[in-house]
Short mmCIF file of C-alpha atoms in Angstrom, two decimals:
data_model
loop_
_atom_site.label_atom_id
_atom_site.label_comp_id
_atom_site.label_asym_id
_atom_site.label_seq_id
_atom_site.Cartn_x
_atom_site.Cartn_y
_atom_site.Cartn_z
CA UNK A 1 111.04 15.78 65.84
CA UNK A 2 112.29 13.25 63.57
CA UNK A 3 110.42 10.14 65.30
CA UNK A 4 107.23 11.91 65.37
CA UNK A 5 107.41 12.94 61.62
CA UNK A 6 109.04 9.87 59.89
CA UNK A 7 109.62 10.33 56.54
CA UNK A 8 109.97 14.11 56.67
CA UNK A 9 113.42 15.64 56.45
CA UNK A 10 114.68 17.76 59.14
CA UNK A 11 116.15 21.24 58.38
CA UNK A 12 117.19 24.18 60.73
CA UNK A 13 117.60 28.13 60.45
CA UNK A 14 117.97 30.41 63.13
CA UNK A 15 116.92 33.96 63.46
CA UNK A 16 119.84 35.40 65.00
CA UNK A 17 122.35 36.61 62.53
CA UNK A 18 124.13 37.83 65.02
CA UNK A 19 124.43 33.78 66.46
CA UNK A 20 124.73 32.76 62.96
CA UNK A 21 127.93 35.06 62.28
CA UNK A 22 129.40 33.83 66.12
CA UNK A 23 129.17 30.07 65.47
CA UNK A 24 130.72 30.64 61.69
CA UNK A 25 133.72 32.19 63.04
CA UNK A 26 134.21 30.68 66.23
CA UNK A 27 133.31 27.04 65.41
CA UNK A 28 132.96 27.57 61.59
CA UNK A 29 129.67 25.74 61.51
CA UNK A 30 127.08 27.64 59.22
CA UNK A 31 123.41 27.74 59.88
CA UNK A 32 120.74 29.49 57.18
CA UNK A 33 118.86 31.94 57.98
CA UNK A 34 115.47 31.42 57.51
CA UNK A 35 115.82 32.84 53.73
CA UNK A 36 118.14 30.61 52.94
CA UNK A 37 116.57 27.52 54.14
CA UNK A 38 113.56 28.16 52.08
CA UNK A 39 115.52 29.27 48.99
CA UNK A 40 117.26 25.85 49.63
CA UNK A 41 113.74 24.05 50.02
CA UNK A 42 113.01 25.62 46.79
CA UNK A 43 115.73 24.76 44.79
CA UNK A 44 115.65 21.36 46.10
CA UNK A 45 111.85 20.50 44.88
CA UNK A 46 110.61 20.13 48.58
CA UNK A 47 106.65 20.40 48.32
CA UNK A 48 105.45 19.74 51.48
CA UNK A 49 106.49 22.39 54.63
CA UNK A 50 106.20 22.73 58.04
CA UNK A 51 108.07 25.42 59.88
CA UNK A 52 107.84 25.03 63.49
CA UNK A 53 109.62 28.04 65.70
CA UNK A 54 111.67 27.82 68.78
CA UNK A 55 110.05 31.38 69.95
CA UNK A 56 108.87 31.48 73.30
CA UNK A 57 106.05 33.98 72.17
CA UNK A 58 105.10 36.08 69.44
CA UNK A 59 107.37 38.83 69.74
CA UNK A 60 109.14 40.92 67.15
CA UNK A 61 111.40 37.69 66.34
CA UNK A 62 108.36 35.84 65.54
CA UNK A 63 106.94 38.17 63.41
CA UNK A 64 110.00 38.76 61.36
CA UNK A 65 110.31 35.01 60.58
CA UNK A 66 106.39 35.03 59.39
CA UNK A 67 107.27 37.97 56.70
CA UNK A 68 110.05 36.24 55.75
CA UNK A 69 108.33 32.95 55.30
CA UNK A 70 105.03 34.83 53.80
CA UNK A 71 107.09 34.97 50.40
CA UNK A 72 107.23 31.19 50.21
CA UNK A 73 103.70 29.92 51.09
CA UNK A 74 102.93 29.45 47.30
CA UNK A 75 105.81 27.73 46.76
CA UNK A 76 105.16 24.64 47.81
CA UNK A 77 102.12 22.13 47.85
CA UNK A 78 101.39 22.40 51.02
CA UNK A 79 102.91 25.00 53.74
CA UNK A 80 102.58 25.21 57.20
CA UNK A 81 103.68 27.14 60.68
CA UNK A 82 103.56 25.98 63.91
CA UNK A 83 102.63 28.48 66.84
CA UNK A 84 105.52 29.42 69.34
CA UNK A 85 105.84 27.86 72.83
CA UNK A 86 103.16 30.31 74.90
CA UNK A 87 100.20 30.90 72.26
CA UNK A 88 97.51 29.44 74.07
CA UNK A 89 95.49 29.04 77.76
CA UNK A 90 96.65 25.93 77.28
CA UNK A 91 100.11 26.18 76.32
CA UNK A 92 100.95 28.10 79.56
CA UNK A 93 98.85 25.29 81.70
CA UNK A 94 101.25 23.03 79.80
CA UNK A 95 104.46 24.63 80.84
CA UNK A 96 103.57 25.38 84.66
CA UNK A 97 102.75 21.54 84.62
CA UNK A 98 106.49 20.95 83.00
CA UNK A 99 108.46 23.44 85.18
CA UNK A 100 106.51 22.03 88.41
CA UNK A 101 107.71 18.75 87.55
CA UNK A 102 111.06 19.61 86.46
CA UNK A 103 112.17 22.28 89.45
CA UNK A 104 112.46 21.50 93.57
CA UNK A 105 108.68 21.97 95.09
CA UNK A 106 109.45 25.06 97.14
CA UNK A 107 108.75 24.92 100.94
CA UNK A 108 107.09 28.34 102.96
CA UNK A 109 110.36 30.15 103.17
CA UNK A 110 111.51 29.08 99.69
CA UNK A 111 110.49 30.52 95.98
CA UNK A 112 111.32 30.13 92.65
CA UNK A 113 111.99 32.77 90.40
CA UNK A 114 111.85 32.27 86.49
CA UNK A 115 113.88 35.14 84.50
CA UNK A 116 112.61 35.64 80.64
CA UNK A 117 114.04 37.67 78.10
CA UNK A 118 112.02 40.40 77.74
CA UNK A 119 110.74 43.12 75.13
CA UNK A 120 108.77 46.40 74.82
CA UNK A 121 106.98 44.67 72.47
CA UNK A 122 103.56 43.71 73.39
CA UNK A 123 103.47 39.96 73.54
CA UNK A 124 105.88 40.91 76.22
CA UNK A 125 102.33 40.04 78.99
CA UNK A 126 102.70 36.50 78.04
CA UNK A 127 105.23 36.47 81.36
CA UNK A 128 102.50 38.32 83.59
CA UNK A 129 100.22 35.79 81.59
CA UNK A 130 102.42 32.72 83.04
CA UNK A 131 102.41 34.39 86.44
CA UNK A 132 99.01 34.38 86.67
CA UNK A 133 98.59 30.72 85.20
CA UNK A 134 101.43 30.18 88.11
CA UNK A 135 98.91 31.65 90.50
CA UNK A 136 95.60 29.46 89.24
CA UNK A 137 97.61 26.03 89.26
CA UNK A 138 98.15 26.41 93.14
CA UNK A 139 102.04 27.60 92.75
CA UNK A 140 101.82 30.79 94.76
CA UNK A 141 105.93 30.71 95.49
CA UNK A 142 106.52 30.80 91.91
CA UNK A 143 107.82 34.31 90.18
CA UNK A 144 108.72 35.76 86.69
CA UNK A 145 110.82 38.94 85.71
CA UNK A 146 112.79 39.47 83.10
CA UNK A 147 115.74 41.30 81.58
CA UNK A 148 114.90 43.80 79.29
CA UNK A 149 111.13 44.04 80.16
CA UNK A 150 108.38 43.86 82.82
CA UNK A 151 108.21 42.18 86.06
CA UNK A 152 111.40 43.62 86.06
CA UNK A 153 113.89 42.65 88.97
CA UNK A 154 112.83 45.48 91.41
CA UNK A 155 109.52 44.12 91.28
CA UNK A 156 110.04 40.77 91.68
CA UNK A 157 112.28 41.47 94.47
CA UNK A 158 109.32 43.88 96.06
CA UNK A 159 107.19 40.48 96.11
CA UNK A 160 109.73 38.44 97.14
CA UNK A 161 110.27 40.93 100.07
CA UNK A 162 106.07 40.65 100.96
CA UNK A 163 106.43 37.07 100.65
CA UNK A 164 108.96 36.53 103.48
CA UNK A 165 110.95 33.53 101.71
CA UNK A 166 114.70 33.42 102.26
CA UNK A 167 115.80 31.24 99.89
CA UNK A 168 115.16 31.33 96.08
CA UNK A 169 115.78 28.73 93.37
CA UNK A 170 116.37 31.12 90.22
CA UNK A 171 116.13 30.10 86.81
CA UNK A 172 116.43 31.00 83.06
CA UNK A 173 112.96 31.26 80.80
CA UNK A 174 114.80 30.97 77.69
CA UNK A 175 115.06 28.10 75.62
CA UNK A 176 118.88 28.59 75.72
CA UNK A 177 120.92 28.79 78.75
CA UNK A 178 123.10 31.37 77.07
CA UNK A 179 124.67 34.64 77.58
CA UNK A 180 121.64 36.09 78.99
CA UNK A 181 121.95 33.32 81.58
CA UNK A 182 125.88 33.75 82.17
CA UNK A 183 125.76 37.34 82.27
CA UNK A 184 122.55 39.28 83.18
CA UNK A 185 120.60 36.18 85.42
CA UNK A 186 124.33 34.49 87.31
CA UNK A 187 126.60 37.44 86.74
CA UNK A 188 129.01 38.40 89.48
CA UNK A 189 127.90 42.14 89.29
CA UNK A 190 124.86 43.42 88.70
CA UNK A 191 122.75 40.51 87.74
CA UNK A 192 119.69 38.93 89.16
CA UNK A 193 121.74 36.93 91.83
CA UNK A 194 123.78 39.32 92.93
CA UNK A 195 121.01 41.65 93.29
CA UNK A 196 118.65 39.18 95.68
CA UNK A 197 121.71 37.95 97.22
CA UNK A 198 122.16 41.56 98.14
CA UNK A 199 119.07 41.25 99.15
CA UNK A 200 120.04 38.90 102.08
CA UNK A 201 118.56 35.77 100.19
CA UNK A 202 119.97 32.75 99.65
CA UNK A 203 120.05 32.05 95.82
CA UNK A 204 120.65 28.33 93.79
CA UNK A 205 120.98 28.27 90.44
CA UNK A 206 119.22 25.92 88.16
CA UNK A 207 120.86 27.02 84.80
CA UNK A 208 118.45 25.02 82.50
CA UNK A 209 117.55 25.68 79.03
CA UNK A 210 113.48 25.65 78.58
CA UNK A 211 114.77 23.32 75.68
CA UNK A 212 116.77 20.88 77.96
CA UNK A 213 112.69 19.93 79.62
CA UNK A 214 110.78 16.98 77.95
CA UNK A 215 107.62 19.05 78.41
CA UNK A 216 108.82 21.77 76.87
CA UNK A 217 110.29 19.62 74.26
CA UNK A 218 106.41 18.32 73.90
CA UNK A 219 104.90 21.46 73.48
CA UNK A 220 106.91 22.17 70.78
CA UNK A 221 106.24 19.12 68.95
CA UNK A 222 102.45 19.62 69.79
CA UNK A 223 102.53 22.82 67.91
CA UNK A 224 104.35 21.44 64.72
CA UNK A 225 101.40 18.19 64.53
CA UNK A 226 98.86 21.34 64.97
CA UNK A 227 100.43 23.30 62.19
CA UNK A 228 100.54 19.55 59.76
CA UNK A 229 96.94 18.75 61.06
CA UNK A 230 98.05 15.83 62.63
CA UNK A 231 95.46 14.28 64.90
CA UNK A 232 97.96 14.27 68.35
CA UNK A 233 95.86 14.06 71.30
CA UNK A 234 97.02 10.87 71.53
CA UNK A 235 100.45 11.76 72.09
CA UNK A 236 99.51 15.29 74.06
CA UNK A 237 97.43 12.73 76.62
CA UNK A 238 100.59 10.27 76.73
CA UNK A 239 103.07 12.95 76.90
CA UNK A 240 101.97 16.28 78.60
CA UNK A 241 102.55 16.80 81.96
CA UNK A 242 99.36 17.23 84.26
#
C-alpha cells in the first residue's frame, strides 16, 4: 500500500474489538478501532482520506464500519472508501484467476474445497457467487462452503460425493488463517477435515490466508486507487492474474 500511494501515510483499525482486546492483553499491542483512527485523523489535521477495508464482502462488518465512518466524511477535504474484496463480476474473475494460480491444478479424482466464514446475512451469496464464477472459468473441481452459513459442509460433501474425487486440497477463504482455520476448517473433532476424512477422502491442508496471495493483495490495492480515482489499469493489466 505504501509504494503505490507515496506520500500518503499509512494507518490501521480493525473491526474486531474482540481481536483488539486479545492482542492488548496477550501481546499488549493496541490497534484503534475504526473511531479512534478517525478521531485521531481529526485531531491530527489529516485532510485527505482513503479508507480501504480488508472485508471479503459486504456483510454486517462492512456495513458497521460505513456508519461509523459516515460521521467523518465532512471532516476532511476529501474522503474516500474503497469496496471490499468480492464487490464486482470482476472482482470474483480476479480471485478465481489468483487462487488458480496460487493452489495445485487438481487432477479427475482430486478437488479443492475453499471454506469462508459465513453469515445469515445476505451478502452471504457472494460464496455461491464465486462458485459459479468457479464454474464459468473452466474450474469444475473447485468447491466453497462455509462455517456459519450456506454451502454448508453437508452440501459440499453431497457434491463431493457426485463428483467421485478422493482426494481434496482444503483451504481457508478468509483473509486470516486464524481460529476459524485452527479450529472449525483443521480441527481434530468435528471440523471440515475430520468430517471428509470421515468421509473416506484423503484431505491436505493448504492453511493460507487470502491475504498471504499477491492477487489478492492486488485486488485490494485496486479497490483503494478506485476509491482515490486513481487511473490504475495500468497496474490492474501488469498485476492481475488472467
Amino acid at each position: 500500500m505504501a509504494e503505490r500511494f507515496p506520500g500518503y501515510e499509512i494507518r490501521r483499525a480493525f473491526t474486531s474489538r474482540m481481536i483488539i482486546r486479545k492482542l492488548l492483553e496477550r501481546d499488549g499491542i493496541k490497534v484503534d478501532t475504526v473511531a479512534e483512527a478517525m478521531e485521531r485523523l481529526v485531531r491530527e489535521g489529516f485532510q485527505e482520506v482513503i479508507c480501504q477495508p480488508t472485508h471479503v464482502m459486504n456483510g454486517y462488518e462492512n456495513e458497521d464500519m460505513l456508519r461509523q465512518l459516515q460521521q467523518y466524511r465532512n471532516c476532511f477535504r476529501r474522503f474516500a472508501v474503497g469496496a471490499p474484496l468480492l464487490s464486482s463480476g470482476s472482482d470474483y474473475r480476479a480471485l478465481a484467476a489468483a487462487l488458480r494460480r496460487e493452489f495445485p491444478v487438481p487432477n479427475k479424482e482430486e478437488a479443492i474445497v475453499l471454506v469462508g466464514h459465513g453469515s445469515d446475512h445476505f451478502a452471504n451469496s457472494a460464496y455461491a457467487a464465486l462458485y459459479y464464477y468457479f464454474q464459468a472459468a473452466g474450474m469444475e473441481r473447485w468447491f466453497v462452503g462455509t462455517v456459519e452459513g450456506d454451502p454448508d459442509r453437508e452440501s459440499v460433501q453431497a457434491l463431493l460425493r457426485k463428483s467421485g474425487v478422493s482426494r481434496v486440497y482444503l483451504a481457508p477463504l478468509l483473509l486470516v488463517a486464524g481460529d476459524h482455520a485452527v479450529h472449525d476448517i483443521y480441527g481434530k473433532e468435528d471440523s471440515w477435515q475430520a468430517e471428509l476424512e470421515k468421509d473416506g477422502l484423503q484431505v491436505t491442508p493448504l492453511c493460507r490466508g487470502l491475504g498471504e496471495l499477491q492477487g489478492v493483495q492486488e485486488l485490494f490495492l485496486l479497490h483503494a486507487e478506485q476509491a482515490a480515482g486513481i487511473d490504475s489499469s495500468a497496474s490492474r493489466a501488469e498485476n492481475l492474474p488472467r
